[in-house]
Coordinates of C-alpha atoms in Angstrom, one line a residue:
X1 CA 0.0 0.0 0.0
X2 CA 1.9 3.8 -0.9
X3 CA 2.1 6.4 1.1
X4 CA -0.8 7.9 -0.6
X5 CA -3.2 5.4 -0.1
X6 CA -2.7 4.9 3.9
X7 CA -3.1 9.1 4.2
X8 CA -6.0 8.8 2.2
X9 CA -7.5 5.8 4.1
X10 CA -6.3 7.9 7.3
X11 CA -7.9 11.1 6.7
X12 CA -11.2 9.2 5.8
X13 CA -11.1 7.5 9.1
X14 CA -9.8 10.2 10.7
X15 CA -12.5 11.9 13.0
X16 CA -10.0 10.3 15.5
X17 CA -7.0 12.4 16.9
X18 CA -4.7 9.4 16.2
X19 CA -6.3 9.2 12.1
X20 CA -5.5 13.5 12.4
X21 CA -1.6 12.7 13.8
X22 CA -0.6 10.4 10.8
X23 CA -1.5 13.3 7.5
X24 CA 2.1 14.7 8.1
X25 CA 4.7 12.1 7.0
X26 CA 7.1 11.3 9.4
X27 CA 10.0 11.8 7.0
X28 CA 9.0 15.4 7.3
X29 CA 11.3 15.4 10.8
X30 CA 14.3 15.3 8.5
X31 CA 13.5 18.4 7.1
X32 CA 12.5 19.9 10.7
X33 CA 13.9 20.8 13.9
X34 CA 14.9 23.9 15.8
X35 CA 15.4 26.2 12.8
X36 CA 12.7 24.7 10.5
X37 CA 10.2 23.9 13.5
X38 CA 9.8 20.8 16.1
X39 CA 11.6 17.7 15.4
X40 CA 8.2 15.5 14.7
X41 CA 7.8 11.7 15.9
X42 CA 5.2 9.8 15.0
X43 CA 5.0 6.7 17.4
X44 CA 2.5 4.1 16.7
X45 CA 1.8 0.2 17.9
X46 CA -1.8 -1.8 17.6
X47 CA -3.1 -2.2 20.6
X48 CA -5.5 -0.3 23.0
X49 CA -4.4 2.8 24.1
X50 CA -4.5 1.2 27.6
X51 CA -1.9 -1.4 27.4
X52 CA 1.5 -1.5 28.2
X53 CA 3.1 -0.9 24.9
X54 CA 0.9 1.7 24.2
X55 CA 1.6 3.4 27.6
X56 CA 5.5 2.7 27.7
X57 CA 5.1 4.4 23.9
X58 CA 3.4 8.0 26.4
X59 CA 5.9 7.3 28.1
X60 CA 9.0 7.7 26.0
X61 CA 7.2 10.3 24.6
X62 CA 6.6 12.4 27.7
X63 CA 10.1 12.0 28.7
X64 CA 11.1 13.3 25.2
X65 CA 8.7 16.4 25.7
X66 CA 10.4 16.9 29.6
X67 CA 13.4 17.2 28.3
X68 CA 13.7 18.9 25.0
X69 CA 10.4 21.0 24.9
X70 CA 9.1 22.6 22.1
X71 CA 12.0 21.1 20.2
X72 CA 10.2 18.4 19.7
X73 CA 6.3 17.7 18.5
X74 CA 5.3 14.2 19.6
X75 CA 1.9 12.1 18.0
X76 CA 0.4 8.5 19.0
X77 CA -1.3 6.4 16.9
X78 CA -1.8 3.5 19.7
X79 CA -3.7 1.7 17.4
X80 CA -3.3 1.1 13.5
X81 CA -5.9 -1.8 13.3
X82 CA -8.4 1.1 14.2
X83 CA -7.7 2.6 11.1
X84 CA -8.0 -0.7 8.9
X85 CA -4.3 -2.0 8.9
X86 CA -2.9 -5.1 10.0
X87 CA -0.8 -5.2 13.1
X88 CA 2.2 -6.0 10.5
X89 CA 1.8 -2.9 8.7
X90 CA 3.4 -1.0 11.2
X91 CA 7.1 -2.7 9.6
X92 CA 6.2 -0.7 6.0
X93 CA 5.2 2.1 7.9
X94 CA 8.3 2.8 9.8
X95 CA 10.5 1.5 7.0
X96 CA 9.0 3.9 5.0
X97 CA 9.0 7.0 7.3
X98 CA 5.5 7.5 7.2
X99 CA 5.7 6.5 11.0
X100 CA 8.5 6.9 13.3
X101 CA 8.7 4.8 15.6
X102 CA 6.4 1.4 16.1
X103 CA 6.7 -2.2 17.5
X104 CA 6.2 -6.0 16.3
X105 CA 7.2 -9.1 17.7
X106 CA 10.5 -9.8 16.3
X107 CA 9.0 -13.4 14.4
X108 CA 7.6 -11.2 11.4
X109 CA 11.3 -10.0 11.0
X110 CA 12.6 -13.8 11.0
X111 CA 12.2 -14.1 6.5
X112 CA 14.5 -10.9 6.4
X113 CA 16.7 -12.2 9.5
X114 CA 17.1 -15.2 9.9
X115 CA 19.1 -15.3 13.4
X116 CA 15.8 -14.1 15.1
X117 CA 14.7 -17.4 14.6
X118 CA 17.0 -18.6 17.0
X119 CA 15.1 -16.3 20.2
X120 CA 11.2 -18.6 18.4
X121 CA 12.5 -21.8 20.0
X122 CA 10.3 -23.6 22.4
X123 CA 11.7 -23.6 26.2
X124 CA 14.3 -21.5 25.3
X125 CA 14.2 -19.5 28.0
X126 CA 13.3 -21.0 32.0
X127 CA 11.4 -17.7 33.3
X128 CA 11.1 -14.2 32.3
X129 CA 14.2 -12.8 34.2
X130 CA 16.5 -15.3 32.4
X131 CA 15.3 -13.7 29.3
X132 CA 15.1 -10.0 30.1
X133 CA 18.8 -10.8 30.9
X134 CA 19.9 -12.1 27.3
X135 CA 17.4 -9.3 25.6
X136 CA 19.2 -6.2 27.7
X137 CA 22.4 -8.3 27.1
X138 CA 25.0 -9.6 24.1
X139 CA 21.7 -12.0 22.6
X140 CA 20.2 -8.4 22.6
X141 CA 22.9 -6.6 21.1
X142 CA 24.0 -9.2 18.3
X143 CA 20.0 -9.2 17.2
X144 CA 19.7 -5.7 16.7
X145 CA 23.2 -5.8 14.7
X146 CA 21.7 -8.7 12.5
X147 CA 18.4 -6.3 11.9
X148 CA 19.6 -3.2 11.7
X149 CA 22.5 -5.0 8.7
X150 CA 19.3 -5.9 7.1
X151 CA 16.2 -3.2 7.3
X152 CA 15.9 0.3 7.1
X153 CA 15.5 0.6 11.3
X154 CA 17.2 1.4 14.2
X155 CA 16.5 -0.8 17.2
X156 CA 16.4 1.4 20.1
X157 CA 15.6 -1.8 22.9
X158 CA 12.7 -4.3 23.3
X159 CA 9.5 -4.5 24.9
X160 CA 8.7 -7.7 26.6
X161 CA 5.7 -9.4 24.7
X162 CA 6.3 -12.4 27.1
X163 CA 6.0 -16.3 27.4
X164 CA 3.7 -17.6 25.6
X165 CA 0.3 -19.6 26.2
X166 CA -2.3 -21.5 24.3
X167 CA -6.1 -20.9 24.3
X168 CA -8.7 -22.5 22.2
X169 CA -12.8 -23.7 21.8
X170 CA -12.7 -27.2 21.5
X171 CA -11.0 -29.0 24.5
X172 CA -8.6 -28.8 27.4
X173 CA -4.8 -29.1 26.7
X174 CA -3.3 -31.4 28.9
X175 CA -0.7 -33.5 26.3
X176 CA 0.3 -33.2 23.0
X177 CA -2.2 -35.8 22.1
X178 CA -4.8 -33.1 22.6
X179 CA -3.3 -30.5 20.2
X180 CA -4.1 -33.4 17.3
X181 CA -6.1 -31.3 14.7
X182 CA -6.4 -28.3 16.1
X183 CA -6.4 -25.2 13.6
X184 CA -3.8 -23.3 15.9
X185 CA -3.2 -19.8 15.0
X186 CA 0.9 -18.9 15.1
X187 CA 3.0 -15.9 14.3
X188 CA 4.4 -16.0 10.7
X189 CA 7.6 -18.2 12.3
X190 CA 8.5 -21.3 10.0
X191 CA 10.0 -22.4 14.0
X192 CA 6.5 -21.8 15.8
X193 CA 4.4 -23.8 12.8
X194 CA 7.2 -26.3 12.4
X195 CA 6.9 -26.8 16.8
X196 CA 3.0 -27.1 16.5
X197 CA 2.8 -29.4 13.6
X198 CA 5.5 -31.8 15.6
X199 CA 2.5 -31.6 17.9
X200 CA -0.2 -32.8 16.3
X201 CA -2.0 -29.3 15.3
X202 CA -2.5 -27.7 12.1
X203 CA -0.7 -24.4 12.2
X204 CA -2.1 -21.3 10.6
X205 CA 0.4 -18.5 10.1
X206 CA -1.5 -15.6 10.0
X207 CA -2.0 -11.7 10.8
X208 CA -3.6 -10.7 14.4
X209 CA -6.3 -9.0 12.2
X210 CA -7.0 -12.1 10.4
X211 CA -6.8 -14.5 13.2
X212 CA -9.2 -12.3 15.5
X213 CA -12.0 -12.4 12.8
X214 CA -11.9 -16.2 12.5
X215 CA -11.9 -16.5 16.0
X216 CA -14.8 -14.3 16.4
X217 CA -16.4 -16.6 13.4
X218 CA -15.6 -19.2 14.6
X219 CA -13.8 -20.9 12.2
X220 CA -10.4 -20.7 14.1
X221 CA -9.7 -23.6 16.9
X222 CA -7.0 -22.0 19.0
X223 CA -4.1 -20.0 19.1
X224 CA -1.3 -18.9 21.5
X225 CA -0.2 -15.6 23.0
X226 CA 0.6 -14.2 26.5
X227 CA -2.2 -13.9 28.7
X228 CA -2.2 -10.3 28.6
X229 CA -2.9 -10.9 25.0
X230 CA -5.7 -12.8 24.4
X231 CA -7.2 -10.7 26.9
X232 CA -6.6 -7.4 25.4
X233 CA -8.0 -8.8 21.8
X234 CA -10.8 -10.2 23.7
X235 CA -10.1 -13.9 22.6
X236 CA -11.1 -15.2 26.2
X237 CA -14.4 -14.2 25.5
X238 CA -14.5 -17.4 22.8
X239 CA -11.8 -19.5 23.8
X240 CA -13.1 -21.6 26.8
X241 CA -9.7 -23.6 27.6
X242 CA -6.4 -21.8 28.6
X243 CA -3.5 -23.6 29.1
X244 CA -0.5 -22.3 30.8
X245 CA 2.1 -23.4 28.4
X246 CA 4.9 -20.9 28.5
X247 CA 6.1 -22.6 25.5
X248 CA 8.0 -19.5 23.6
X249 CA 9.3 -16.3 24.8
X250 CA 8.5 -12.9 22.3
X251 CA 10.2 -9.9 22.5
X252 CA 8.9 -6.9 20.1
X253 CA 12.0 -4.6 19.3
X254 CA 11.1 -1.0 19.0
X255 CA 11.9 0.0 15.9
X256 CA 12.5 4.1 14.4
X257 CA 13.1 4.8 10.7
X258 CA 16.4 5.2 10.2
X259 CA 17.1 8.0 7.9
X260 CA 15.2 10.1 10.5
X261 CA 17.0 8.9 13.5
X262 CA 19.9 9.5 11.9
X263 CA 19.3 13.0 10.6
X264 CA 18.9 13.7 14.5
X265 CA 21.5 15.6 16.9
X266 CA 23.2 13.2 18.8
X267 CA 21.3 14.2 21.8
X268 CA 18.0 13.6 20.7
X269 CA 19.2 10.3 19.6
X270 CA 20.0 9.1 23.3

């Protein structure tokens, strides 16, 4: 989809002030700053505005605002599925510049790099500590190295999406023999469908748009996710059995477009 299409689809859903924050480019803030105006920075993740990311995303931005003022003008779009997109959209528009800064689990990055696949294997990591400890760490810093030699981003950390879990409609989980035949919903991860199949179910790589639809309909069996998740998208509201699996660890790096980070004082940069 070009730029021109998503600021058309924008401004026609836009009575919203996150539709109204996304008709100036965010490629514009190269051009911008101090002399020419505010440095602008367009942050933007799919999920409530009342979840973590989208809070840490206030956050970052209030500290920005704290600390350099009028320098810089910051927008949210908290949600981009509100607007019609699918939650991996948000890659495109970052890579792009229409957005600044955004979020996705690091498994839709794993065609383009391939060493993220190594963070999708099952049990990898014994509790969340042990993994917020090779994130911040050297597994952190030699995956951003891998995606930032590969995309257009700069990786300024990652969020913690979390251990993983699996829901569905049809039946407790208890062993693998009760996975047999399920149409299990997984992150586009050739590691997470290849886990599953081993498993008995029949993986479905698909978008969080997508797999929220069929879920509603129906025509989905289960999927997995943190908790927090399948809460937030409402999927507990059609998935009767939960089972705490804790199966895979997600991160989501954070990711800015490049050619704007880069055209920023050193300062603003840190």
């Amino acid at each position: 989809m070009s730029r021109r299409q998503f600021l058309k689809n924008s401004a026609a859903l836009g009575a919203s002030a996150a539709a109204a924050g996304l008709m100036a480019p965010a490629s514009r803030a190269q051009r911008a700053g101090r002399a020419n105006g505010p440095f602008r920075i367009i942050m933007a993740g799919y999920g409530p505005s009342t979840t973590s990311f989208s809070l840490a995303l206030k956050r970052m931005g209030d500290r920005l605002e704290a600390r350099f003022g009028d320098e810089v003008e910051v927008r949210y779009v908290y949600n981009i599925l509100d607007l019609g997109y699918r939650g991996l959209d948000i890659l495109w528009l970052v890579e792009e510049g229409i957005l600044t800064l955004g979020y996705q689990s690091s498994s839709y990055l794993t065609d383009r790099v391939p060493e993220l696949g190594l963070v999708d294997l099952p049990f990898l990591f014994r509790d969340n500590q042990s993994a917020r400890a090779a994130m911040d760490g050297e597994l952190g810093r030699v995956l951003t190295a891998a995606i930032e030699s590969r995309t257009d981003y700069r990786i300024l950390g990652y969020f913690e999406n979390g251990l993983r879990h699996m829901s569905n409609r049809v039946r407790p989980i208890r062993s693998p023999a009760d996975l047999e035949g399920l149409l299990m919903r997984v992150l586009p991860s050739q590691v997470h469908a290849r886990t599953f199949e081993l498993l008995g179910a029949d993986p479905q790589i698909m978008d969080l748009s997508e797999a929220i639809e069929q879920i509603v309909g129906g025509t989905l069996d289960a999927q997995e996710n943190p908790f927090a998740n399948t809460v937030t998208y409402g999927v507990h509201n059609f998935h009767r059995f939960h089972t705490a699996s804790n199966h895979f660890y997600i991160s989501r790096p954070i990711f800015v477009h490049r050619p704007t980070f880069d055209s920023w004082p050193e300062e603003l940069q840190t």
